[in-house]
Tab-separated table of C-alpha atoms in Angstrom:
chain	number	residue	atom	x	y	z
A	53	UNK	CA	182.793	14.533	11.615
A	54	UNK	CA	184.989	16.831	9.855
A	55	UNK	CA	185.184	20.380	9.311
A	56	UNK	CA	185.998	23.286	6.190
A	57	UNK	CA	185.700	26.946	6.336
A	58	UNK	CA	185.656	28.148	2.802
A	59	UNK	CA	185.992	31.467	1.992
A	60	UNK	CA	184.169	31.979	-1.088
A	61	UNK	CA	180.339	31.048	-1.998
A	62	UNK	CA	181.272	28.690	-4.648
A	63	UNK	CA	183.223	27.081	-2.463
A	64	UNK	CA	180.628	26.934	-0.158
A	65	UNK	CA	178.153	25.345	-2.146
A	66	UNK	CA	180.519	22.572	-3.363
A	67	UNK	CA	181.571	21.626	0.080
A	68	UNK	CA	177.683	21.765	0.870
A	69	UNK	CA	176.423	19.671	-1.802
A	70	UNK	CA	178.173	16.601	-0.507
A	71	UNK	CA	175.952	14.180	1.521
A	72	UNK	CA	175.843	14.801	5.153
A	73	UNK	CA	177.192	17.923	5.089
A	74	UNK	CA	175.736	21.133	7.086
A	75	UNK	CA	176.269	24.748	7.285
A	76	UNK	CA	177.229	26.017	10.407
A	77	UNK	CA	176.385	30.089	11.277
A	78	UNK	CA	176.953	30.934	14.578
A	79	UNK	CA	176.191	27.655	15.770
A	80	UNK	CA	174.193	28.558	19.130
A	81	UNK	CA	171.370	26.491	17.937
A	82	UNK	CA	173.007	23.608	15.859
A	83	UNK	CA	176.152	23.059	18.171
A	84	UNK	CA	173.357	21.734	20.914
A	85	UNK	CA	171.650	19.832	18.722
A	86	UNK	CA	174.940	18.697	17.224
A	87	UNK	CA	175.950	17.315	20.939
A	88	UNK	CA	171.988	16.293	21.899
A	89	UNK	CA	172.139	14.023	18.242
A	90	UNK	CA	169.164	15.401	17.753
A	91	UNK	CA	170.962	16.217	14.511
A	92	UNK	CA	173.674	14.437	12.509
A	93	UNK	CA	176.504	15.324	10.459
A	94	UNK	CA	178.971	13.885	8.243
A	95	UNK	CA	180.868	17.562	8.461
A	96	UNK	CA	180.524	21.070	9.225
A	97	UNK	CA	180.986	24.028	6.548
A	98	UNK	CA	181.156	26.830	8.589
A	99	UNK	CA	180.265	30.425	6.821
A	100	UNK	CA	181.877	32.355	8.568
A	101	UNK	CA	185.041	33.214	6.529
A	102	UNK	CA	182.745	34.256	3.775
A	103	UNK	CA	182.800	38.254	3.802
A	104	UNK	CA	179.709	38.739	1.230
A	105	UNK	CA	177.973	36.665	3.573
A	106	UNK	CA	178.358	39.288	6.918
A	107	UNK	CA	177.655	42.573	5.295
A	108	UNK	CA	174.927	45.287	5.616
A	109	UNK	CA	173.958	47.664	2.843
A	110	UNK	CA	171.419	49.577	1.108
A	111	UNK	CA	171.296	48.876	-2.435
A	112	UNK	CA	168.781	51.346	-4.042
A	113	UNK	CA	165.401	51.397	-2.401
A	114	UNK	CA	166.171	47.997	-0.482
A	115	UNK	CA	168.400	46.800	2.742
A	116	UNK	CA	169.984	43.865	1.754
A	117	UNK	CA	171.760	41.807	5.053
A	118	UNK	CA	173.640	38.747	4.673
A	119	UNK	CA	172.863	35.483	6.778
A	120	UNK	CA	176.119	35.319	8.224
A	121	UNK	CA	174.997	38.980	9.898
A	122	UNK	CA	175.224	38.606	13.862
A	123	UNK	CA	172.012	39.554	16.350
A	124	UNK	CA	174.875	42.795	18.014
A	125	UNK	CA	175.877	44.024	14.373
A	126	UNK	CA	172.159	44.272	13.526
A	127	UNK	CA	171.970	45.994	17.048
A	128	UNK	CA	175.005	48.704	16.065
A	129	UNK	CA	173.706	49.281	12.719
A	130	UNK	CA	171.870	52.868	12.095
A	131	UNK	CA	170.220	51.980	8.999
A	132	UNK	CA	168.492	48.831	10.641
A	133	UNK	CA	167.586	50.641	13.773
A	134	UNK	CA	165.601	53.000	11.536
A	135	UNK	CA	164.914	51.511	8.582
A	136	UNK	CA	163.797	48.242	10.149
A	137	UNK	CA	162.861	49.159	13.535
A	138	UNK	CA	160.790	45.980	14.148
A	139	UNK	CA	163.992	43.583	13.615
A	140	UNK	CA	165.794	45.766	15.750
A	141	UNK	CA	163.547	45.767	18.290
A	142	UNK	CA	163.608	42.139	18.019
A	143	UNK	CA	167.752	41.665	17.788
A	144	UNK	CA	167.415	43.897	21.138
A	145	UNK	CA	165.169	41.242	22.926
A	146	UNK	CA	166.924	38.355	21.312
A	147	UNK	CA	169.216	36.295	23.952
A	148	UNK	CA	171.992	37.619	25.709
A	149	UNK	CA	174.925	39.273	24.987
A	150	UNK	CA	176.959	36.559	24.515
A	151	UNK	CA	174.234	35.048	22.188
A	152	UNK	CA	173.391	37.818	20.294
A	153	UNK	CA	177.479	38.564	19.391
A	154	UNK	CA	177.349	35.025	18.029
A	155	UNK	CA	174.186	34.075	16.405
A	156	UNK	CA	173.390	35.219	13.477
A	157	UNK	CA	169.866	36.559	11.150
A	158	UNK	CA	170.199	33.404	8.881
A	159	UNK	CA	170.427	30.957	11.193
A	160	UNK	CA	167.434	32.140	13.305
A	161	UNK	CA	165.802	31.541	9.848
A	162	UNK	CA	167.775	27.924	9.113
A	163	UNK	CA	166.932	26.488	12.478
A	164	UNK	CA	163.057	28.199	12.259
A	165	UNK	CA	162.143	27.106	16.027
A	166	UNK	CA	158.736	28.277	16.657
A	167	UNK	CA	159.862	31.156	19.187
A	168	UNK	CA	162.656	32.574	16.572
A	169	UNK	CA	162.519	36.101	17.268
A	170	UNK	CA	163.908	37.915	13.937
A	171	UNK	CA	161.329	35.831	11.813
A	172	UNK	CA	157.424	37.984	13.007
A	173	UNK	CA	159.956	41.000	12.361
A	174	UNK	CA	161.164	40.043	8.622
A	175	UNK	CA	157.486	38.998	8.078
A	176	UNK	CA	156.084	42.084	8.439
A	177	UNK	CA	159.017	44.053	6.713
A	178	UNK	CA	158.478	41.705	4.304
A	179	UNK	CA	161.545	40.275	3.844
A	180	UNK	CA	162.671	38.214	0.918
A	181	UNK	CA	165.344	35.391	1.524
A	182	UNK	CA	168.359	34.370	-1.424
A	183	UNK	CA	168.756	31.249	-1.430
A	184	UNK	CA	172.087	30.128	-3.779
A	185	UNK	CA	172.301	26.809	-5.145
A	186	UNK	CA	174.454	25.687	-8.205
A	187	UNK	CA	171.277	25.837	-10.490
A	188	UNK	CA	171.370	29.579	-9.881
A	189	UNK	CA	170.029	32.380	-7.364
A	190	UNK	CA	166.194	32.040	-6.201
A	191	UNK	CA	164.581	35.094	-4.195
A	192	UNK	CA	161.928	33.951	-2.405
A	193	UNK	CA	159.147	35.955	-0.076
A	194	UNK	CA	160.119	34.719	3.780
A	195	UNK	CA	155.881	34.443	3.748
A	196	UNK	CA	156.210	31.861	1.447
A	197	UNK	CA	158.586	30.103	2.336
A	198	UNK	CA	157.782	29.209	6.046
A	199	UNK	CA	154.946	27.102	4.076
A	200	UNK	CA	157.630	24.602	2.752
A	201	UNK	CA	158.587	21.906	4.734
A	202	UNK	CA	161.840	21.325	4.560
A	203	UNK	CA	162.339	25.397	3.698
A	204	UNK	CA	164.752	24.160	1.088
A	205	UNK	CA	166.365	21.318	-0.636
A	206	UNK	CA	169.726	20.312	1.194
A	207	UNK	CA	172.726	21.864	-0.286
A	208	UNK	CA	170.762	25.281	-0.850
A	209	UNK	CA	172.803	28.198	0.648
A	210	UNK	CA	170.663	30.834	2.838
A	211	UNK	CA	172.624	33.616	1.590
A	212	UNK	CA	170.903	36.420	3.248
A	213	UNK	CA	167.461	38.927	3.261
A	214	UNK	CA	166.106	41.778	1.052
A	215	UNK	CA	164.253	44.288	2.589
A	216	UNK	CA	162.590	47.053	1.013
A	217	UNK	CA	162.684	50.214	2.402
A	218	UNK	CA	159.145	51.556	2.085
A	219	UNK	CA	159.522	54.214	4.675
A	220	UNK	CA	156.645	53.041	6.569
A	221	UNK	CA	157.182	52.256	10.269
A	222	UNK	CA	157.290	49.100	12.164
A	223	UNK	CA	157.362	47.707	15.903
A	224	UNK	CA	157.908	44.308	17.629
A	225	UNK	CA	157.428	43.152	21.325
A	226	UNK	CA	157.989	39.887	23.069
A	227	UNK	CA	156.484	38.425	26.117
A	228	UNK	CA	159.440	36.252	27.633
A	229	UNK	CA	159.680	34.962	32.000
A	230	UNK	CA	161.930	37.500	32.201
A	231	UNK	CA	163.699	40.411	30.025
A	232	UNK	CA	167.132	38.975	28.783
A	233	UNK	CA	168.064	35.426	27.729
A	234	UNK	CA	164.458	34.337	27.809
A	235	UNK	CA	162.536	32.558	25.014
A	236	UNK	CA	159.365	34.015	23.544
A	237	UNK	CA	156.134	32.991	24.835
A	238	UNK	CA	154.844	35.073	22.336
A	239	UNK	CA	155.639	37.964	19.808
A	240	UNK	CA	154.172	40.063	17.989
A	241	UNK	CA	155.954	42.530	15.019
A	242	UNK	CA	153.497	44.971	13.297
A	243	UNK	CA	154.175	47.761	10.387
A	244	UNK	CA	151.893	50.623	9.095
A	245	UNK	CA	152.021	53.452	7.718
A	246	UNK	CA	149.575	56.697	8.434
A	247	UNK	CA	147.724	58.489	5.753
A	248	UNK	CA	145.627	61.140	6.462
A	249	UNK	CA	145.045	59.924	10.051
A	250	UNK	CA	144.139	56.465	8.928
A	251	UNK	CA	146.384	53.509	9.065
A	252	UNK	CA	147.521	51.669	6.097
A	253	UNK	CA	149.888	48.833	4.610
A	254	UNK	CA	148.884	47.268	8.028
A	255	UNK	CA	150.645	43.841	8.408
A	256	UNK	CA	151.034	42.311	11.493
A	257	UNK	CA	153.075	39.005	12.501
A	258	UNK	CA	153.153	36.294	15.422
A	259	UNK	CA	155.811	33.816	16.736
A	260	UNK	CA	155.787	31.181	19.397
A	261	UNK	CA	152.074	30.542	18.454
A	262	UNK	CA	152.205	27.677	16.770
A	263	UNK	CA	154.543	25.643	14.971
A	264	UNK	CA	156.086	28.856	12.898
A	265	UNK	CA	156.105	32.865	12.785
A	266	UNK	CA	153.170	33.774	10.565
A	267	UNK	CA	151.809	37.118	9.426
A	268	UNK	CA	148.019	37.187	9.367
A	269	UNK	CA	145.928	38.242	6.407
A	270	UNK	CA	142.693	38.476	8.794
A	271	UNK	CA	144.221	41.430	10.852
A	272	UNK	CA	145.995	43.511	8.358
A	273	UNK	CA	142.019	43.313	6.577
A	274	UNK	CA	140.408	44.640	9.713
A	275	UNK	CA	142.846	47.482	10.595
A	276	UNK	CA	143.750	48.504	6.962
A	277	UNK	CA	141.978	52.054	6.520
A	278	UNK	CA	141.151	52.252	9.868
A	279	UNK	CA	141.379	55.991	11.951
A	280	UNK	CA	144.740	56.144	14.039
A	281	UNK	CA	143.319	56.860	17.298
A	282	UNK	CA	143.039	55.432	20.611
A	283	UNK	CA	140.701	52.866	18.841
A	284	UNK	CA	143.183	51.689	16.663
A	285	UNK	CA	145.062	50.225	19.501
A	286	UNK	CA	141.664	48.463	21.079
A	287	UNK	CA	140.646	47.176	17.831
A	288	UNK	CA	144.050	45.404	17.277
A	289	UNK	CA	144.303	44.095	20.294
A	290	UNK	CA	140.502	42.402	20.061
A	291	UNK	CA	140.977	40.903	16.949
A	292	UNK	CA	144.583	39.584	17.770
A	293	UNK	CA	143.081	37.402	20.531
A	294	UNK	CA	140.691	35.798	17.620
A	295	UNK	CA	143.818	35.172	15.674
A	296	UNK	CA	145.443	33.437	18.535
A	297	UNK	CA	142.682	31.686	19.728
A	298	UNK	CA	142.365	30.401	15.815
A	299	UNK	CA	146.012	29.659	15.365
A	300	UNK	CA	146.816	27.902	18.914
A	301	UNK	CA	143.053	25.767	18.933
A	302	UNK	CA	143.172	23.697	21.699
A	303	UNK	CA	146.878	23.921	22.979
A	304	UNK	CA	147.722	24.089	26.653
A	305	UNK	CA	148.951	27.455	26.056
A	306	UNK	CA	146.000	28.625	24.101
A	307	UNK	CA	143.948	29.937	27.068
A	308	UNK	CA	146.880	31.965	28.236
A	309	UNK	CA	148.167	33.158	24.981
A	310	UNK	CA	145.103	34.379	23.853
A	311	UNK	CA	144.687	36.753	26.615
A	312	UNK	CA	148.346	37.573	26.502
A	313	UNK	CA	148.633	38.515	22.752
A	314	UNK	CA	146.398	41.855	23.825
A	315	UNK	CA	149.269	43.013	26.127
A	316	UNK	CA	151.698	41.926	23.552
A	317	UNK	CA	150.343	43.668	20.459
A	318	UNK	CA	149.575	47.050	22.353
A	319	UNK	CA	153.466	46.972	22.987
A	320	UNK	CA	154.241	46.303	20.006
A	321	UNK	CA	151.769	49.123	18.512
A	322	UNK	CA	153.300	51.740	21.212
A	323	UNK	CA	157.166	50.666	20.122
A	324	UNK	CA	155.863	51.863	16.789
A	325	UNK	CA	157.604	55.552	16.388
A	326	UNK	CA	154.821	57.636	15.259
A	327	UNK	CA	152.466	56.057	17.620
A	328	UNK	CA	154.252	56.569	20.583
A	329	UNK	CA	154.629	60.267	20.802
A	330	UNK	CA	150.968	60.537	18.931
A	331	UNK	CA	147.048	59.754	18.873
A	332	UNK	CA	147.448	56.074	18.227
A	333	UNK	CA	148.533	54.700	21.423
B	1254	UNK	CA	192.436	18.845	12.765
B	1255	UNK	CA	194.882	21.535	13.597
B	1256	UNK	CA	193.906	24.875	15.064
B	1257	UNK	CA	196.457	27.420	15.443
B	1258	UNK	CA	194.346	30.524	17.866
B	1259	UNK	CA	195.413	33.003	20.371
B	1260	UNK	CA	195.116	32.666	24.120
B	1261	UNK	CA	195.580	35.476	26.866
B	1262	UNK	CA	198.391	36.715	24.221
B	1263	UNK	CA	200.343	33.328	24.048
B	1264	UNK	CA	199.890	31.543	20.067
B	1265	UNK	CA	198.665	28.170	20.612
B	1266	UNK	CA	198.803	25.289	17.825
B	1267	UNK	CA	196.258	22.562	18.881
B	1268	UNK	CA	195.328	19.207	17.695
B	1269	UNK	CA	191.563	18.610	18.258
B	1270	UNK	CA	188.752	17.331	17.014
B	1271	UNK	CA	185.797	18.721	15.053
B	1272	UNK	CA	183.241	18.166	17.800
B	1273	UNK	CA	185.040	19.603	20.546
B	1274	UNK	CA	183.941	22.603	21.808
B	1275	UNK	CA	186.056	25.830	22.262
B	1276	UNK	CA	185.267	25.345	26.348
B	1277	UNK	CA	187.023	21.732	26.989
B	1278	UNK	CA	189.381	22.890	24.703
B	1279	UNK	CA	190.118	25.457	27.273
B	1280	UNK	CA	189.618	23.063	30.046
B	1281	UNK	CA	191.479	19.899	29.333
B	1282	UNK	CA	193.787	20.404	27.056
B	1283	UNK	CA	195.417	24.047	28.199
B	1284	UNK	CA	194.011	23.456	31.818
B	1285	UNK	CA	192.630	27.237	31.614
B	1286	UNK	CA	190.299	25.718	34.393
B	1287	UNK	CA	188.938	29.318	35.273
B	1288	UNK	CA	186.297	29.146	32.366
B	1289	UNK	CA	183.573	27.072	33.669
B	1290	UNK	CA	180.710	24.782	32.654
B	1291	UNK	CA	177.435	25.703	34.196
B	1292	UNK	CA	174.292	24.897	32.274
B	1293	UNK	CA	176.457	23.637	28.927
B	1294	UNK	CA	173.882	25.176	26.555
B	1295	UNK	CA	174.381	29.133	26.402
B	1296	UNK	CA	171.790	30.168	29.693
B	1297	UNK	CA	174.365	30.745	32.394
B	1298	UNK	CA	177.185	32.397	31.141
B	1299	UNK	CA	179.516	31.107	33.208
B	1300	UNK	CA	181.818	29.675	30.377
B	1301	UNK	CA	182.283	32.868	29.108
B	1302	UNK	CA	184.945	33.933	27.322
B	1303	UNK	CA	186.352	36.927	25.722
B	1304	UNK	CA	187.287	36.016	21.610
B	1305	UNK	CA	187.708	39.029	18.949
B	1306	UNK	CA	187.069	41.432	21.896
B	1307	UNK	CA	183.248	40.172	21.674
B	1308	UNK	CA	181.384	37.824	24.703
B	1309	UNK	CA	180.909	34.291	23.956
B	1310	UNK	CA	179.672	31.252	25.532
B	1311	UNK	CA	182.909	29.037	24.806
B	1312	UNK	CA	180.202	25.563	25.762
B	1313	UNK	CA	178.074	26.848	22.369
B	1314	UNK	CA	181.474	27.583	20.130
B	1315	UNK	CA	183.533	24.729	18.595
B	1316	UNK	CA	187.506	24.835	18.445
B	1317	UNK	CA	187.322	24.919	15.368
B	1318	UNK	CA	185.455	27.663	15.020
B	1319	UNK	CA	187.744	29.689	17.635
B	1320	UNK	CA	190.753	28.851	14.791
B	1321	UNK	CA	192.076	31.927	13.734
B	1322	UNK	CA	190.961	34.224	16.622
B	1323	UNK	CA	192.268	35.419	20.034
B	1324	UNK	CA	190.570	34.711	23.239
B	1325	UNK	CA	191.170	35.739	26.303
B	1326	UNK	CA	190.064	33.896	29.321
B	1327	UNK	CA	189.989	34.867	33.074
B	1328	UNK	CA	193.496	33.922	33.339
B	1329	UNK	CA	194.715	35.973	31.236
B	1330	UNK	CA	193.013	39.549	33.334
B	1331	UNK	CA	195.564	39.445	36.105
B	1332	UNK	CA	197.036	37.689	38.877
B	1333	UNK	CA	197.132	37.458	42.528
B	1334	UNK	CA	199.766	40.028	42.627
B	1335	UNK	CA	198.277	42.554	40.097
B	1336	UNK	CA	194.260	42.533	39.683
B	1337	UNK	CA	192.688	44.131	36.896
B	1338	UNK	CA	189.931	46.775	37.797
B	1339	UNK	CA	187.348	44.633	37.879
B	1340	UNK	CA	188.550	41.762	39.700
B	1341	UNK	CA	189.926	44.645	42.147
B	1342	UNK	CA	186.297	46.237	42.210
B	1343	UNK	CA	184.474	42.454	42.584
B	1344	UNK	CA	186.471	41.808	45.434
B	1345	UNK	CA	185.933	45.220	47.306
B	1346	UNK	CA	182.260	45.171	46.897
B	1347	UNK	CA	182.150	41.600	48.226
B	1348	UNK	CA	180.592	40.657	44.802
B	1349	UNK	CA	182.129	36.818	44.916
B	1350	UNK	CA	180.075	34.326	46.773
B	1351	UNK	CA	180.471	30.866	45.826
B	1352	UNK	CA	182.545	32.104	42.958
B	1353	UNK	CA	181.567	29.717	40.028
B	1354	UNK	CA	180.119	32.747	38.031
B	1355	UNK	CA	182.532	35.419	38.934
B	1356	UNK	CA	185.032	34.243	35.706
B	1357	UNK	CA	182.275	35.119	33.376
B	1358	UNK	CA	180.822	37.885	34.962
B	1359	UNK	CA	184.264	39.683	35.222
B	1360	UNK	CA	184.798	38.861	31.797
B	1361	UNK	CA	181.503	40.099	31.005
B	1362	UNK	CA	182.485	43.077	32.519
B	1363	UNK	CA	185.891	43.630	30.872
B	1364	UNK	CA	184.412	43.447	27.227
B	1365	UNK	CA	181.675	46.286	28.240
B	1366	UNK	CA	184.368	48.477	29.918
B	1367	UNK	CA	187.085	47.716	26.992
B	1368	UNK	CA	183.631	48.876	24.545
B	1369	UNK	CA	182.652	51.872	26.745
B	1370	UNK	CA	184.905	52.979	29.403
B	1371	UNK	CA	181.645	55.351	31.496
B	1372	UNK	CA	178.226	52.763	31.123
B	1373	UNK	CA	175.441	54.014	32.248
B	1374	UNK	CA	173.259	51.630	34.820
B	1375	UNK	CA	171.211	50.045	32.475
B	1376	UNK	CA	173.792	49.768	30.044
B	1377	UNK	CA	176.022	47.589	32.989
B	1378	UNK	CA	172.725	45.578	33.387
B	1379	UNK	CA	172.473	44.685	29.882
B	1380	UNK	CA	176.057	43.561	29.548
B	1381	UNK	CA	175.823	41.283	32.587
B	1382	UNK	CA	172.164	40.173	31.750
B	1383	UNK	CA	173.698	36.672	30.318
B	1384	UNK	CA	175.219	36.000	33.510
B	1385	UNK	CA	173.026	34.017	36.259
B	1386	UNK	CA	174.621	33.792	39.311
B	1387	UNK	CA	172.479	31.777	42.177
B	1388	UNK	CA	173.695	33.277	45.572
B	1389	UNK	CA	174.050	36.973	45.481
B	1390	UNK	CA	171.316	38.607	44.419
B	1391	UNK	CA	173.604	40.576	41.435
B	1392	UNK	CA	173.361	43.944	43.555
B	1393	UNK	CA	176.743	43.531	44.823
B	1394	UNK	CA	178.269	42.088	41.107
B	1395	UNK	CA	176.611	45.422	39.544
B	1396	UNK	CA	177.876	47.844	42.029
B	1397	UNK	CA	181.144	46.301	41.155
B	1398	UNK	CA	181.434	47.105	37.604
B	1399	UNK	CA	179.982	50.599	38.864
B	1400	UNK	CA	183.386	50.853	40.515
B	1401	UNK	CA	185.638	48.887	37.983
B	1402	UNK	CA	184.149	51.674	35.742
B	1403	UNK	CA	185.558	54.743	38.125
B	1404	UNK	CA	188.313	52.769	38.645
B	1405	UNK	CA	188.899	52.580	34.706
B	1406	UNK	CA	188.509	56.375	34.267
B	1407	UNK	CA	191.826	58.428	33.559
C-alpha cells in the first residue's frame, strides 16, 4: 500500500482516479476496515492537506461545509449550532471526544453504515452533497443519493454539503446503550417550521432502521398542516411506530424499535427550539 | 515512507510503512510504551494521545497521517521527579487502579484543561466520556481532574 497527501483538488482527483486507490478522511471507519481486510487498497489519498476541503461558510442563503469538516469543528461552530441545530445535535451525540476531533461529516457519508449519525440530520435539512470528478461538479440531493448503490462511481471526490438556510427549525435524538461512544439503535432528526400555530415544511428522518438513514414521505404528509399542540407530539410519535414497523418488517429488532422510535421522536420533537419552551411539547 | 512529526517536543524523522498505525509507531519503534492498546478500534481510549493539541485514538490514526504534526504522549507530561497537575491530582485522589487507562485518561484530561482551564462537571464528564476504565468506578478519575483543575488555577 502506499500513501499521498495532495494538497489541491485536482491533485486529488488524479491521484484518485488510479485503480485501487481510496480517499482517506479521518479514517476512524476505514483504518479498521483497512486492518479487518474487510476493505482493500492499492494506496491511500488522504484529504486532509486540502484547505477548501475543511472549511465552514455561509454563502448567500446556504451553509456550505466541506467533507474534510471534523464532528468537534461542527460542534464549535455558531452558525451550525443555530442554523442546523439537528446536525449539531447529532455531532454532539456522535462518538467520543477523541472520535469526534477526528472523523469527519464526509466520511460519515462515504462509509454510510446504517447507524451514521450526521446522515437523518442532513436529510431533513436537506442537504445536497458535491461530488467532483474530472467530468465536472455534480450537486446531488443526499435523498437521492442514498438510493444509489455504490453512492458514486470510484474516483468521484465527496467534496462537501449545501445546506440551505430556510430559517425553519430542526431537532435530532438518538437512542444509544449508553450516552457517549455508543452506536445508534435508532435516530430520529425532524425539521418544521410554525405558521400560525400549525406546523409546516414537516420532514422527518430515521437511521439505524434499516440498511440506510431515510426521510419518510408518509410522516411529513400526516403532520404537515397540523395544530402545534400537545397533539402534535402524540400524533408523531403514533405514526412513527407505523413507519418503523414498515421499514424494519420482520427484523429481530423490529419489535423493539418500533416501540422505541415513540420515545425517540418525542426527543427529538422537544430538542426542537420553539417546541421546547412552547405548546408543542 | 518517511515521516518527519513531533514528539513530546523532540523532531523525529521515521521510516515506516503506510499501514502502520500512529500507536505501534509509538510503541515499537520510539518505545513510548506509556500509550496503550486496549480495544484497538477507537472504544477504550486508552491509546490516547495528544496531536495538534486535539484527543486522538493513536490505534485509529496511521503514521502517516500523524506526518507533519506534534504529539504528545504521556511521557512527555512529567516525570517521577516533577508531575504535572493532573498526574499530581490522579495520584492524590487514588484515581489509578490497575493503571492501564490512566495514560489516556490523564491525557484526556490535559487537552480539556489546556482548552478550558475552570470545566464545569459535566463538561469534565464529557471530556473523559471516551475513556473506559474497568476497575474504579470513574468517581475517583473525575474528582481528580476536579482537582488538577484547582490545581491549574493561577
Amino acid at each position: 500500500m502506499y500513501y499521498v497527501r495532495p494538497e489541491t483538488v485536482a491533485e486529488v482527483l488524479e491521484a484518485g482516479e488510479k485503480p485501487g486507490m481510496l480517499y482517506l478522511a479521518g479514517g476512524t471507519d476505514l483504518i479498521l476496515k483497512l486492518r479487518r481486510q474487510e476493505v482493500q487498497a492499492r494506496g491511500l489519498v488522504d484529504l486532509q492537506a486540502v484547505a477548501e476541503l475543511r472549511r465552514i461558510r455561509v454563502e448567500g442563503d446556504r451553509l456550505e461545509i466541506g467533507a474534510m469538516v471534523s464532528f468537534a469543528d461542527l460542534l464549535n461552530n455558531d452558525q451550525v449550532a443555530t442554523e442546523a441545530r439537528a446536525l449539531w445535535l447529532a455531532c454532539r451525540s456522535m462518538g467520543a471526544p477523541q472520535i469526534r476531533n477526528q472523523a469527519t461529516l464526509g466520511g460519515n457519508l462515504a462509509n454510510c453504515s446504517p447507524a451514521a449519525d450526521s446522515l437523518p440530520a442532513l436529510l431533513v435539512l436537506q442537504a445536497q452533497v458535491r461530488l467532483l470528478s474530472h467530468s465536472g461538479e455534480t450537486l446531488v440531493p443526499l435523498a437521492e443519493l442514498l438510493e444509489r448503490t455504490p453512492l458514486w462511481p470510484s474516483g468521484t471526490l465527496l467534496a462537501g454539503f449545501r445546506l440551505p438556510l430556510t430559517g425553519g427549525a430542526s431537532g435530532f435524538a438518538k437512542l444509544g446503550r449508553r450516552q457517549a461512544l455508543a452506536i445508534a439503535r435508532l435516530s430520529a432528526a425532524v425539521a418544521l417550521r410554525e405558521e400560525n400555530g400549525r406546523a409546516s415544511g414537516v420532514r422527518l428522518a430515521f437511521g439505524a432502521a434499516g440498511k440506510r438513514a431515510f426521510l419518510s414521505a408518509d410522516l411529513a404528509e400526516k403532520l404537515n398542516g397540523l395544530v402545534l399542540d400537545g397533539g402534535f407530539t402524540e400524533v408523531a410519535c403514533r405514526e412513527a411506530r407505523k413507519v418503523i414497523s414498515r421499514a424494519l418488517g420482520e427484523r429481530a429488532s423490529a419489535p423493539y424499535k418500533r416501540e422505541a422510535v415513540a420515545g425517540v421522536v418525542r426527543e427529538a420533537l422537544a430538542s426542537v427550539e420553539f417546541m421546547k419552551s412552547g405548546e408543542g411539547a | 515512507m518517511k515521516i518527519e512529526l513531533t514528539v513530546n517536543g523532540v523532531a523525529r524523522i521515521l521510516e515506516v510503512e503506510p499501514e502502520e498505525r500512529l500507536l505501534d509507531v509509538l510503541r515499537e519503534r520510539l518505545h513510548l510504551t506509556g500509550t496503550k492498546e486496549g480495544c484497538g478500534e477507537g472504544e477504550c481510549g486508552a491509546c490516547t494521545v495528544i496531536m495538534d493539541g486535539k484527543t486522538v485514538n493513536s490505534c485509529m490514526v496511521l503514521a502517516a497521517q500523524a506526518d507533519g504534526h506534534a504529539v504528545t504522549t504521556i511521557e512527555g507530561l512529567g516525570n517521577r521527579g516533577s508531575l504535572h497537575p493532573v498526574q499530581k491530582a490522579f495520584l492524590e485522589e487514588g484515581a489509578v487502579q490497575c493503571g492501564f487507562c490512566t495514560p489516556g485518561m490523564v491525557l484526556s484530561a490535559k487537552a480539556l484543561l489546556d482548552r478550558s482551564p475552570h470545566p464545569g462537571k459535566e463538561q469534565i464528564a464529557v471530556a473523559m466520556s471516551g475513556n473506559l476504565c474497568r476497575c474504579t468506578g470513574y468517581d475517583k478519575i473525575l474528582r481528580a481532574v476536579e482537582r488538577a483543575a484547582g490545581e491549574v488555577k493561577e
